Amino acid sequence: MIRTGSTGWTRYGATAAAVTMVMAAAACSSSGVIGVTTSMNLDLNTVSAAQALKDAVQAGIARQSVRIHSVVTQPNGLFTQDGPQRTDRFQQDLTTATTDAGKHIQSETRGDENSVYMDDPTIPAADRHGKTWVKLDLTHPPSANSSDPTLAALGQFATLYQHADPQQGALVNLAIPDLHRVGVETKDGRRALHIAGTVTADTLPKVPPAGSGLTQDYLDYYRQRMQTLDITKAGIDIWIGADGLEIEYIDTQSGSGGDTVSDSTLSQWGVPVTVVPPPAEDTYVVPGGDQHA
């Protein structure tokens, strides 16, 4: 069976589909309208938490891409993930490393437009039909209700990729009721504004904050995912530099199964993202839902 232990979210790109859930990925461009700037100079001593976050979204999208290194701690283990990903649309090349029962496992996820490619040794060889790679066609994914457990899991991942959006995934934090300034700190040798907040499905507002750029559809989807995944509380800690770019992002999710903490450092803004499809002869294309109901 595919590993499904984590419910962690990442900031801009989708996490490896065989390891974790997706909330802030880009399977489509954002429907929210926000300004795009090429540079800025935040007054870290006076800028509000909400304005700093909105400016950070703008600055990140203007750079178009970023390299993110995440360390995710779960109740049943730990994994790391690293790679470049787009901030304005879905494109990524991520490597994930995890340790399970003392065994080191490495997987890779490549995604571009409507395709996701996975090289994951935890997918049974029989389900890969002798191939190294598995391809999900997001325009024609397997059914999440398939009687085949592997196809059902892949269908669930495909649904998450289809609904996720990098801009909306960042802007949804503006809906946190207690989003606030913690203070100006030193992070990675730089002055940075630390902002934080916590939210539950019950405290999440029913409509997007005015002027946030957050859409109703994404807000509703976010609430639905919290309920489905039994996330009783989610908290964020974000450090933003004077240039408006994020330096570090910590996402803490609490649920009946314990806490999942994702600590991500962001660097190399504007790094090129190149997604090379794996060889067709070594790729198993997962059949669509109409073939495996």
mmCIF file of N, CA and C in Angstrom, residues 69-202:
data_model
loop_
_atom_site.group_PDB
_atom_site.id
_atom_site.type_symbol
_atom_site.label_atom_id
_atom_site.label_comp_id
_atom_site.label_asym_id
_atom_site.label_seq_id
_atom_site.Cartn_x
_atom_site.Cartn_y
_atom_site.Cartn_z
ATOM 1 N N HIS A 69 12.914 23.617 1.292
ATOM 2 C CA HIS A 69 13.415 22.444 2.012
ATOM 3 C C HIS A 69 12.554 22.275 3.252
ATOM 4 N N SER A 70 11.860 21.153 3.351
ATOM 5 C CA SER A 70 10.935 20.923 4.452
ATOM 6 C C SER A 70 11.351 19.706 5.276
ATOM 7 N N VAL A 71 11.198 19.838 6.577
ATOM 8 C CA VAL A 71 11.374 18.725 7.500
ATOM 9 C C VAL A 71 10.017 18.515 8.171
ATOM 10 N N VAL A 72 9.430 17.352 7.948
ATOM 11 C CA VAL A 72 8.086 17.074 8.445
ATOM 12 C C VAL A 72 8.157 15.994 9.520
ATOM 13 N N THR A 73 7.701 16.347 10.708
ATOM 14 C CA THR A 73 7.696 15.424 11.835
ATOM 15 C C THR A 73 6.266 14.978 12.094
ATOM 16 N N GLN A 74 6.060 13.667 12.068
ATOM 17 C CA GLN A 74 4.750 13.082 12.275
ATOM 18 C C GLN A 74 4.762 12.206 13.523
ATOM 19 N N PRO A 75 3.596 11.835 14.020
ATOM 20 C CA PRO A 75 3.560 10.938 15.175
ATOM 21 C C PRO A 75 4.262 9.610 14.906
ATOM 22 N N ASN A 76 4.270 9.188 13.636
ATOM 23 C CA ASN A 76 4.852 7.873 13.333
ATOM 24 C C ASN A 76 6.146 7.965 12.533
ATOM 25 N N GLY A 77 6.770 9.119 12.472
ATOM 26 C CA GLY A 77 8.027 9.186 11.734
ATOM 27 C C GLY A 77 8.381 10.597 11.294
ATOM 28 N N LEU A 78 9.371 10.663 10.422
ATOM 29 C CA LEU A 78 9.892 11.935 9.944
ATOM 30 C C LEU A 78 10.326 11.787 8.505
ATOM 31 N N PHE A 79 10.107 12.826 7.702
ATOM 32 C CA PHE A 79 10.653 12.817 6.352
ATOM 33 C C PHE A 79 11.071 14.225 5.954
ATOM 34 N N THR A 80 11.954 14.309 4.985
ATOM 35 C CA THR A 80 12.400 15.585 4.451
ATOM 36 C C THR A 80 12.039 15.663 2.991
ATOM 37 N N GLN A 81 11.893 16.892 2.516
ATOM 38 C CA GLN A 81 11.546 17.107 1.119
ATOM 39 C C GLN A 81 12.261 18.347 0.626
ATOM 40 N N ASP A 82 12.735 18.289 -0.620
ATOM 41 C CA ASP A 82 13.517 19.405 -1.139
ATOM 42 C C ASP A 82 13.320 19.515 -2.643
ATOM 43 N N GLY A 83 13.300 20.744 -3.118
ATOM 44 C CA GLY A 83 13.245 20.945 -4.560
ATOM 45 C C GLY A 83 12.635 22.271 -4.945
ATOM 46 N N PRO A 84 12.819 22.673 -6.213
ATOM 47 C CA PRO A 84 12.232 23.923 -6.698
ATOM 48 C C PRO A 84 10.777 23.726 -7.113
ATOM 49 N N GLN A 85 10.020 24.790 -6.987
ATOM 50 C CA GLN A 85 8.627 24.747 -7.405
ATOM 51 C C GLN A 85 8.141 26.149 -7.751
ATOM 52 N N ARG A 86 7.182 26.222 -8.651
ATOM 53 C CA ARG A 86 6.634 27.497 -9.065
ATOM 54 C C ARG A 86 5.731 28.064 -7.976
ATOM 55 N N THR A 87 5.646 29.383 -7.934
ATOM 56 C CA THR A 87 4.765 30.051 -6.984
ATOM 57 C C THR A 87 3.506 30.572 -7.656
ATOM 58 N N ASP A 88 3.489 30.564 -8.991
ATOM 59 C CA ASP A 88 2.355 31.134 -9.711
ATOM 60 C C ASP A 88 1.505 30.084 -10.419
ATOM 61 N N ARG A 89 2.030 28.886 -10.569
ATOM 62 C CA ARG A 89 1.282 27.802 -11.203
ATOM 63 C C ARG A 89 1.922 26.476 -10.816
ATOM 64 N N PHE A 90 1.288 25.382 -11.221
ATOM 65 C CA PHE A 90 1.757 24.069 -10.816
ATOM 66 C C PHE A 90 2.958 23.619 -11.638
ATOM 67 N N GLN A 91 4.100 23.570 -11.017
ATOM 68 C CA GLN A 91 5.301 23.008 -11.611
ATOM 69 C C GLN A 91 6.288 22.745 -10.481
ATOM 70 N N GLN A 92 6.833 21.521 -10.422
ATOM 71 C CA GLN A 92 7.705 21.173 -9.310
ATOM 72 C C GLN A 92 8.567 19.968 -9.659
ATOM 73 N N ASP A 93 9.660 19.858 -8.941
ATOM 74 C CA ASP A 93 10.525 18.679 -9.036
ATOM 75 C C ASP A 93 11.062 18.434 -7.636
ATOM 76 N N LEU A 94 10.392 17.554 -6.897
ATOM 77 C CA LEU A 94 10.665 17.372 -5.475
ATOM 78 C C LEU A 94 11.205 15.981 -5.170
ATOM 79 N N THR A 95 12.173 15.940 -4.271
ATOM 80 C CA THR A 95 12.713 14.681 -3.781
ATOM 81 C C THR A 95 12.349 14.538 -2.309
ATOM 82 N N THR A 96 11.835 13.392 -1.948
ATOM 83 C CA THR A 96 11.424 13.121 -0.573
ATOM 84 C C THR A 96 12.224 11.949 -0.023
ATOM 85 N N ALA A 97 12.716 12.097 1.193
ATOM 86 C CA ALA A 97 13.450 11.023 1.864
ATOM 87 C C ALA A 97 12.801 10.754 3.204
ATOM 88 N N THR A 98 12.554 9.503 3.488
ATOM 89 C CA THR A 98 11.934 9.130 4.760
ATOM 90 C C THR A 98 12.587 7.872 5.294
ATOM 91 N N THR A 99 12.444 7.666 6.590
ATOM 92 C CA THR A 99 12.961 6.462 7.230
ATOM 93 C C THR A 99 11.801 5.707 7.846
ATOM 94 N N ASP A 100 11.646 4.471 7.448
ATOM 95 C CA ASP A 100 10.532 3.651 7.919
ATOM 96 C C ASP A 100 11.102 2.332 8.446
ATOM 97 N N ALA A 101 10.940 2.110 9.757
ATOM 98 C CA ALA A 101 11.450 0.889 10.395
ATOM 99 C C ALA A 101 12.935 0.702 10.114
ATOM 100 N N GLY A 102 13.672 1.818 10.166
ATOM 101 C CA GLY A 102 15.108 1.762 9.966
ATOM 102 C C GLY A 102 15.536 1.694 8.508
ATOM 103 N N LYS A 103 14.574 1.667 7.594
ATOM 104 C CA LYS A 103 14.880 1.585 6.173
ATOM 105 C C LYS A 103 14.733 2.949 5.523
ATOM 106 N N HIS A 104 15.771 3.383 4.794
ATOM 107 C CA HIS A 104 15.746 4.673 4.119
ATOM 108 C C HIS A 104 15.040 4.535 2.775
ATOM 109 N N ILE A 105 14.046 5.387 2.547
ATOM 110 C CA ILE A 105 13.281 5.349 1.303
ATOM 111 C C ILE A 105 13.323 6.721 0.659
ATOM 112 N N GLN A 106 13.647 6.760 -0.629
ATOM 113 C CA GLN A 106 13.674 8.021 -1.353
ATOM 114 C C GLN A 106 12.727 7.950 -2.537
ATOM 115 N N SER A 107 11.976 9.008 -2.732
ATOM 116 C CA SER A 107 11.041 9.067 -3.847
ATOM 117 C C SER A 107 11.150 10.426 -4.519
ATOM 118 N N GLU A 108 10.609 10.521 -5.714
ATOM 119 C CA GLU A 108 10.647 11.770 -6.464
ATOM 120 C C GLU A 108 9.272 12.029 -7.070
ATOM 121 N N THR A 109 8.874 13.290 -7.045
ATOM 122 C CA THR A 109 7.615 13.703 -7.650
ATOM 123 C C THR A 109 7.884 14.859 -8.603
ATOM 124 N N ARG A 110 7.491 14.695 -9.852
ATOM 125 C CA ARG A 110 7.595 15.759 -10.845
ATOM 126 C C ARG A 110 6.192 16.119 -11.309
ATOM 127 N N GLY A 111 5.913 17.398 -11.414
ATOM 128 C CA GLY A 111 4.595 17.797 -11.856
ATOM 129 C C GLY A 111 4.655 19.015 -12.752
ATOM 130 N N ASP A 112 3.838 19.016 -13.794
ATOM 131 C CA ASP A 112 3.784 20.145 -14.712
ATOM 132 C C ASP A 112 2.435 20.133 -15.417
ATOM 133 N N GLU A 113 1.756 21.268 -15.390
ATOM 134 C CA GLU A 113 0.444 21.387 -16.023
ATOM 135 C C GLU A 113 -0.513 20.334 -15.454
ATOM 136 N N ASN A 114 -0.935 19.377 -16.269
ATOM 137 C CA ASN A 114 -1.940 18.403 -15.840
ATOM 138 C C ASN A 114 -1.386 17.010 -15.601
ATOM 139 N N SER A 115 -0.081 16.896 -15.406
ATOM 140 C CA SER A 115 0.536 15.588 -15.203
ATOM 141 C C SER A 115 1.373 15.569 -13.936
ATOM 142 N N VAL A 116 1.307 14.458 -13.213
ATOM 143 C CA VAL A 116 2.149 14.231 -12.041
ATOM 144 C C VAL A 116 2.851 12.900 -12.223
ATOM 145 N N TYR A 117 4.175 12.888 -12.080
ATOM 146 C CA TYR A 117 4.975 11.674 -12.212
ATOM 147 C C TYR A 117 5.567 11.324 -10.860
ATOM 148 N N MET A 118 5.480 10.062 -10.472
ATOM 149 C CA MET A 118 5.978 9.623 -9.176
ATOM 150 C C MET A 118 6.893 8.415 -9.317
ATOM 151 N N ASP A 119 8.068 8.524 -8.751
ATOM 152 C CA ASP A 119 8.978 7.388 -8.608
ATOM 153 C C ASP A 119 9.005 7.073 -7.120
ATOM 154 N N ASP A 120 8.147 6.139 -6.709
ATOM 155 C CA ASP A 120 7.966 5.857 -5.289
ATOM 156 C C ASP A 120 8.040 4.353 -5.062
ATOM 157 N N PRO A 121 9.089 3.891 -4.393
ATOM 158 C CA PRO A 121 9.250 2.449 -4.180
ATOM 159 C C PRO A 121 8.202 1.833 -3.267
ATOM 160 N N THR A 122 7.407 2.657 -2.569
ATOM 161 C CA THR A 122 6.368 2.079 -1.719
ATOM 162 C C THR A 122 5.126 1.676 -2.517
ATOM 163 N N ILE A 123 5.030 2.120 -3.761
ATOM 164 C CA ILE A 123 3.949 1.635 -4.613
ATOM 165 C C ILE A 123 4.329 0.230 -5.063
ATOM 166 N N PRO A 124 3.530 -0.764 -4.763
ATOM 167 C CA PRO A 124 3.895 -2.143 -5.110
ATOM 168 C C PRO A 124 4.261 -2.294 -6.581
ATOM 169 N N ALA A 125 5.278 -3.121 -6.831
ATOM 170 C CA ALA A 125 5.751 -3.325 -8.204
ATOM 171 C C ALA A 125 4.619 -3.773 -9.121
ATOM 172 N N ALA A 126 3.718 -4.594 -8.578
ATOM 173 C CA ALA A 126 2.602 -5.079 -9.394
ATOM 174 C C ALA A 126 1.710 -3.933 -9.836
ATOM 175 N N ASP A 127 1.575 -2.909 -8.985
ATOM 176 C CA ASP A 127 0.733 -1.771 -9.331
ATOM 177 C C ASP A 127 1.440 -0.798 -10.264
ATOM 178 N N ARG A 128 2.749 -0.961 -10.393
ATOM 179 C CA ARG A 128 3.508 -0.152 -11.355
ATOM 180 C C ARG A 128 3.716 -0.907 -12.662
ATOM 181 N N HIS A 129 3.249 -2.145 -12.707
ATOM 182 C CA HIS A 129 3.336 -2.967 -13.914
ATOM 183 C C HIS A 129 4.774 -3.052 -14.450
ATOM 184 N N GLY A 130 5.707 -3.205 -13.511
ATOM 185 C CA GLY A 130 7.090 -3.378 -13.890
ATOM 186 C C GLY A 130 7.814 -2.099 -14.257
ATOM 187 N N LYS A 131 7.158 -0.959 -14.145
ATOM 188 C CA LYS A 131 7.771 0.317 -14.492
ATOM 189 C C LYS A 131 8.341 0.992 -13.246
ATOM 190 N N THR A 132 9.240 1.930 -13.466
ATOM 191 C CA THR A 132 9.812 2.698 -12.357
ATOM 192 C C THR A 132 8.888 3.849 -11.958
ATOM 193 N N TRP A 133 8.294 4.487 -12.949
ATOM 194 C CA TRP A 133 7.493 5.679 -12.727
ATOM 195 C C TRP A 133 6.004 5.393 -12.882
ATOM 196 N N VAL A 134 5.211 6.174 -12.166
ATOM 197 C CA VAL A 134 3.759 6.155 -12.296
ATOM 198 C C VAL A 134 3.315 7.552 -12.707
ATOM 199 N N LYS A 135 2.446 7.633 -13.698
ATOM 200 C CA LYS A 135 1.941 8.930 -14.154
ATOM 201 C C LYS A 135 0.465 9.066 -13.840
ATOM 202 N N LEU A 136 0.110 10.199 -13.200
ATOM 203 C CA LEU A 136 -1.280 10.570 -12.973
ATOM 204 C C LEU A 136 -1.661 11.656 -13.968
ATOM 205 N N ASP A 137 -2.683 11.401 -14.753
ATOM 206 C CA ASP A 137 -3.228 12.408 -15.647
ATOM 207 C C ASP A 137 -4.348 13.123 -14.896
ATOM 208 N N LEU A 138 -4.112 14.379 -14.520
ATOM 209 C CA LEU A 138 -5.070 15.093 -13.688
ATOM 210 C C LEU A 138 -6.358 15.438 -14.433
ATOM 211 N N THR A 139 -6.341 15.338 -15.748
ATOM 212 C CA THR A 139 -7.567 15.568 -16.508
ATOM 213 C C THR A 139 -8.408 14.298 -16.613
ATOM 214 N N HIS A 140 -7.804 13.164 -16.223
ATOM 215 C CA HIS A 140 -8.497 11.877 -16.350
ATOM 216 C C HIS A 140 -7.968 10.928 -15.272
ATOM 217 N N PRO A 141 -8.174 11.280 -13.996
ATOM 218 C CA PRO A 141 -7.584 10.511 -12.897
ATOM 219 C C PRO A 141 -8.396 9.265 -12.566
ATOM 220 N N PRO A 142 -7.810 8.344 -11.804
ATOM 221 C CA PRO A 142 -8.583 7.194 -11.315
ATOM 222 C C PRO A 142 -9.612 7.661 -10.298
ATOM 223 N N SER A 143 -10.600 6.840 -10.069
ATOM 224 C CA SER A 143 -11.655 7.193 -9.115
ATOM 225 C C SER A 143 -11.166 7.033 -7.682
ATOM 226 N N ALA A 144 -11.449 8.025 -6.856
ATOM 227 C CA ALA A 144 -11.107 7.935 -5.440
ATOM 228 C C ALA A 144 -11.968 6.898 -4.736
ATOM 229 N N ASN A 145 -13.013 6.430 -5.419
ATOM 230 C CA ASN A 145 -13.903 5.409 -4.857
ATOM 231 C C ASN A 145 -13.655 4.039 -5.477
ATOM 232 N N SER A 146 -12.524 3.881 -6.135
ATOM 233 C CA SER A 146 -12.214 2.605 -6.773
ATOM 234 C C SER A 146 -12.156 1.478 -5.737
ATOM 235 N N SER A 147 -12.556 0.277 -6.155
ATOM 236 C CA SER A 147 -12.451 -0.874 -5.269
ATOM 237 C C SER A 147 -11.011 -1.328 -5.105
ATOM 238 N N ASP A 148 -10.146 -0.878 -5.993
ATOM 239 C CA ASP A 148 -8.717 -1.158 -5.885
ATOM 240 C C ASP A 148 -8.105 -0.143 -4.927
ATOM 241 N N PRO A 149 -7.541 -0.569 -3.787
ATOM 242 C CA PRO A 149 -7.065 0.385 -2.784
ATOM 243 C C PRO A 149 -5.960 1.309 -3.291
ATOM 244 N N THR A 150 -5.071 0.800 -4.156
ATOM 245 C CA THR A 150 -4.007 1.649 -4.677
ATOM 246 C C THR A 150 -4.571 2.700 -5.619
ATOM 247 N N LEU A 151 -5.481 2.296 -6.507
ATOM 248 C CA LEU A 151 -6.107 3.261 -7.406
ATOM 249 C C LEU A 151 -6.913 4.290 -6.628
ATOM 250 N N ALA A 152 -7.589 3.850 -5.572
ATOM 251 C CA ALA A 152 -8.364 4.781 -4.755
ATOM 252 C C ALA A 152 -7.455 5.827 -4.107
ATOM 253 N N ALA A 153 -6.301 5.383 -3.592
ATOM 254 C CA ALA A 153 -5.355 6.317 -2.976
ATOM 255 C C ALA A 153 -4.821 7.297 -4.006
ATOM 256 N N LEU A 154 -4.470 6.802 -5.189
ATOM 257 C CA LEU A 154 -3.977 7.680 -6.243
ATOM 258 C C LEU A 154 -5.069 8.647 -6.690
ATOM 259 N N GLY A 155 -6.313 8.185 -6.702
ATOM 260 C CA GLY A 155 -7.415 9.061 -7.050
ATOM 261 C C GLY A 155 -7.593 10.181 -6.046
ATOM 262 N N GLN A 156 -7.392 9.871 -4.761
ATOM 263 C CA GLN A 156 -7.481 10.895 -3.730
ATOM 264 C C GLN A 156 -6.386 11.939 -3.906
ATOM 265 N N PHE A 157 -5.175 11.486 -4.203
ATOM 266 C CA PHE A 157 -4.075 12.427 -4.423
ATOM 267 C C PHE A 157 -4.353 13.307 -5.628
ATOM 268 N N ALA A 158 -4.870 12.711 -6.700
ATOM 269 C CA ALA A 158 -5.187 13.470 -7.900
ATOM 270 C C ALA A 158 -6.206 14.564 -7.593
ATOM 271 N N THR A 159 -7.203 14.241 -6.771
ATOM 272 C CA THR A 159 -8.221 15.227 -6.405
ATOM 273 C C THR A 159 -7.595 16.399 -5.668
ATOM 274 N N LEU A 160 -6.645 16.120 -4.790
ATOM 275 C CA LEU A 160 -5.973 17.183 -4.050
ATOM 276 C C LEU A 160 -5.164 18.078 -4.976
ATOM 277 N N TYR A 161 -4.452 17.475 -5.915
ATOM 278 C CA TYR A 161 -3.693 18.265 -6.883
ATOM 279 C C TYR A 161 -4.628 19.129 -7.717
ATOM 280 N N GLN A 162 -5.766 18.587 -8.099
ATOM 281 C CA GLN A 162 -6.698 19.331 -8.941
ATOM 282 C C GLN A 162 -7.251 20.573 -8.241
ATOM 283 N N HIS A 163 -7.463 20.476 -6.930
ATOM 284 C CA HIS A 163 -8.098 21.557 -6.211
ATOM 285 C C HIS A 163 -7.108 22.567 -5.627
ATOM 286 N N ALA A 164 -5.848 22.219 -5.565
ATOM 287 C CA ALA A 164 -4.900 23.084 -4.874
ATOM 288 C C ALA A 164 -4.449 24.243 -5.749
ATOM 289 N N ASP A 165 -3.955 25.298 -5.089
ATOM 290 C CA ASP A 165 -3.594 26.537 -5.775
ATOM 291 C C ASP A 165 -2.569 27.275 -4.923
ATOM 292 N N PRO A 166 -1.410 27.660 -5.487
ATOM 293 C CA PRO A 166 -0.363 28.248 -4.647
ATOM 294 C C PRO A 166 -0.721 29.602 -4.078
ATOM 295 N N GLN A 167 -1.386 30.440 -4.862
ATOM 296 C CA GLN A 167 -1.738 31.760 -4.373
ATOM 297 C C GLN A 167 -2.832 31.670 -3.310
ATOM 298 N N GLN A 168 -3.862 30.898 -3.589
ATOM 299 C CA GLN A 168 -4.938 30.742 -2.621
ATOM 300 C C GLN A 168 -4.446 30.019 -1.370
ATOM 301 N N GLY A 169 -3.523 29.066 -1.547
ATOM 302 C CA GLY A 169 -2.978 28.348 -0.410
ATOM 303 C C GLY A 169 -2.226 29.249 0.538
ATOM 304 N N ALA A 170 -1.651 30.335 0.001
ATOM 305 C CA ALA A 170 -0.975 31.311 0.850
ATOM 306 C C ALA A 170 -1.966 32.309 1.432
ATOM 307 N N LEU A 171 -2.896 32.770 0.598
ATOM 308 C CA LEU A 171 -3.851 33.782 1.041
ATOM 309 C C LEU A 171 -4.830 33.264 2.092
ATOM 310 N N VAL A 172 -5.055 31.934 2.129
ATOM 311 C CA VAL A 172 -6.015 31.399 3.093
ATOM 312 C C VAL A 172 -5.592 31.699 4.526
ATOM 313 N N ASN A 173 -4.298 31.949 4.743
ATOM 314 C CA ASN A 173 -3.847 32.287 6.096
ATOM 315 C C ASN A 173 -4.401 33.625 6.564
ATOM 316 N N LEU A 174 -4.846 34.472 5.622
ATOM 317 C CA LEU A 174 -5.463 35.742 6.020
ATOM 318 C C LEU A 174 -6.804 35.523 6.711
ATOM 319 N N ALA A 175 -7.362 34.316 6.584
ATOM 320 C CA ALA A 175 -8.625 33.998 7.244
ATOM 321 C C ALA A 175 -8.426 33.535 8.687
ATOM 322 N N ILE A 176 -7.195 33.443 9.136
ATOM 323 C CA ILE A 176 -6.942 33.056 10.532
ATOM 324 C C ILE A 176 -7.364 34.208 11.439
ATOM 325 N N PRO A 177 -8.306 33.984 12.341
ATOM 326 C CA PRO A 177 -8.851 35.089 13.143
ATOM 327 C C PRO A 177 -7.819 35.817 13.993
ATOM 328 N N ASP A 178 -6.852 35.073 14.551
ATOM 329 C CA ASP A 178 -5.899 35.714 15.464
ATOM 330 C C ASP A 178 -4.533 35.928 14.809
ATOM 331 N N LEU A 179 -4.484 36.081 13.488
ATOM 332 C CA LEU A 179 -3.213 36.357 12.817
ATOM 333 C C LEU A 179 -2.602 37.626 13.427
ATOM 334 N N HIS A 180 -1.370 37.516 13.895
ATOM 335 C CA HIS A 180 -0.810 38.642 14.636
ATOM 336 C C HIS A 180 0.713 38.698 14.507
ATOM 337 N N ARG A 181 1.257 39.864 14.828
ATOM 338 C CA ARG A 181 2.694 40.054 14.904
ATOM 339 C C ARG A 181 3.220 39.437 16.199
ATOM 340 N N VAL A 182 4.293 38.671 16.078
ATOM 341 C CA VAL A 182 5.001 38.194 17.260
ATOM 342 C C VAL A 182 6.121 39.163 17.597
ATOM 343 N N GLY A 183 6.791 39.668 16.553
ATOM 344 C CA GLY A 183 7.855 40.630 16.741
ATOM 345 C C GLY A 183 8.908 40.516 15.675
ATOM 346 N N VAL A 184 9.864 41.415 15.687
ATOM 347 C CA VAL A 184 10.978 41.402 14.741
ATOM 348 C C VAL A 184 12.102 40.579 15.352
ATOM 349 N N GLU A 185 12.551 39.568 14.618
ATOM 350 C CA GLU A 185 13.565 38.647 15.111
ATOM 351 C C GLU A 185 14.671 38.488 14.073
ATOM 352 N N THR A 186 15.699 37.778 14.435
ATOM 353 C CA THR A 186 16.760 37.430 13.486
ATOM 354 C C THR A 186 16.546 36.002 13.032
ATOM 355 N N LYS A 187 16.439 35.824 11.736
ATOM 356 C CA LYS A 187 16.206 34.503 11.162
ATOM 357 C C LYS A 187 17.151 34.328 9.978
ATOM 358 N N ASP A 188 17.981 33.300 10.059
ATOM 359 C CA ASP A 188 18.957 33.032 9.006
ATOM 360 C C ASP A 188 19.863 34.239 8.772
ATOM 361 N N GLY A 189 20.204 34.921 9.872
ATOM 362 C CA GLY A 189 21.109 36.059 9.798
ATOM 363 C C GLY A 189 20.467 37.338 9.303
ATOM 364 N N ARG A 190 19.148 37.355 9.161
ATOM 365 C CA ARG A 190 18.455 38.534 8.633
ATOM 366 C C ARG A 190 17.369 38.992 9.600
ATOM 367 N N ARG A 191 17.066 40.292 9.557
ATOM 368 C CA ARG A 191 15.927 40.792 10.315
ATOM 369 C C ARG A 191 14.657 40.307 9.641
ATOM 370 N N ALA A 192 13.737 39.808 10.429
ATOM 371 C CA ALA A 192 12.516 39.265 9.859
ATOM 372 C C ALA A 192 11.352 39.493 10.811
ATOM 373 N N LEU A 193 10.185 39.729 10.232
ATOM 374 C CA LEU A 193 8.970 39.845 11.028
ATOM 375 C C LEU A 193 8.386 38.454 11.225
ATOM 376 N N HIS A 194 8.156 38.099 12.466
ATOM 377 C CA HIS A 194 7.547 36.821 12.818
ATOM 378 C C HIS A 194 6.061 37.059 13.025
ATOM 379 N N ILE A 195 5.226 36.393 12.210
ATOM 380 C CA ILE A 195 3.784 36.459 12.404
ATOM 381 C C ILE A 195 3.279 35.048 12.682
ATOM 382 N N ALA A 196 2.155 34.952 13.383
ATOM 383 C CA ALA A 196 1.654 33.649 13.797
ATOM 384 C C ALA A 196 0.137 33.693 13.945
ATOM 385 N N GLY A 197 -0.443 32.514 14.077
ATOM 386 C CA GLY A 197 -1.873 32.414 14.303
ATOM 387 C C GLY A 197 -2.319 30.969 14.330
ATOM 388 N N THR A 198 -3.518 30.727 14.862
ATOM 389 C CA THR A 198 -4.085 29.382 14.905
ATOM 390 C C THR A 198 -5.538 29.451 14.445
ATOM 391 N N VAL A 199 -6.023 28.325 13.937
ATOM 392 C CA VAL A 199 -7.390 28.297 13.444
ATOM 393 C C VAL A 199 -7.962 26.896 13.591
ATOM 394 N N THR A 200 -9.264 26.812 13.759
ATOM 395 C CA THR A 200 -9.985 25.544 13.741
ATOM 396 C C THR A 200 -11.064 25.655 12.669
ATOM 397 N N ALA A 201 -11.671 24.531 12.354
ATOM 398 C CA ALA A 201 -12.742 24.565 11.367
ATOM 399 C C ALA A 201 -13.896 25.446 11.844
ATOM 400 N N ASP A 202 -14.094 25.530 13.154
ATOM 401 C CA ASP A 202 -15.179 26.333 13.705
ATOM 402 C C ASP A 202 -14.862 27.825 13.720
#
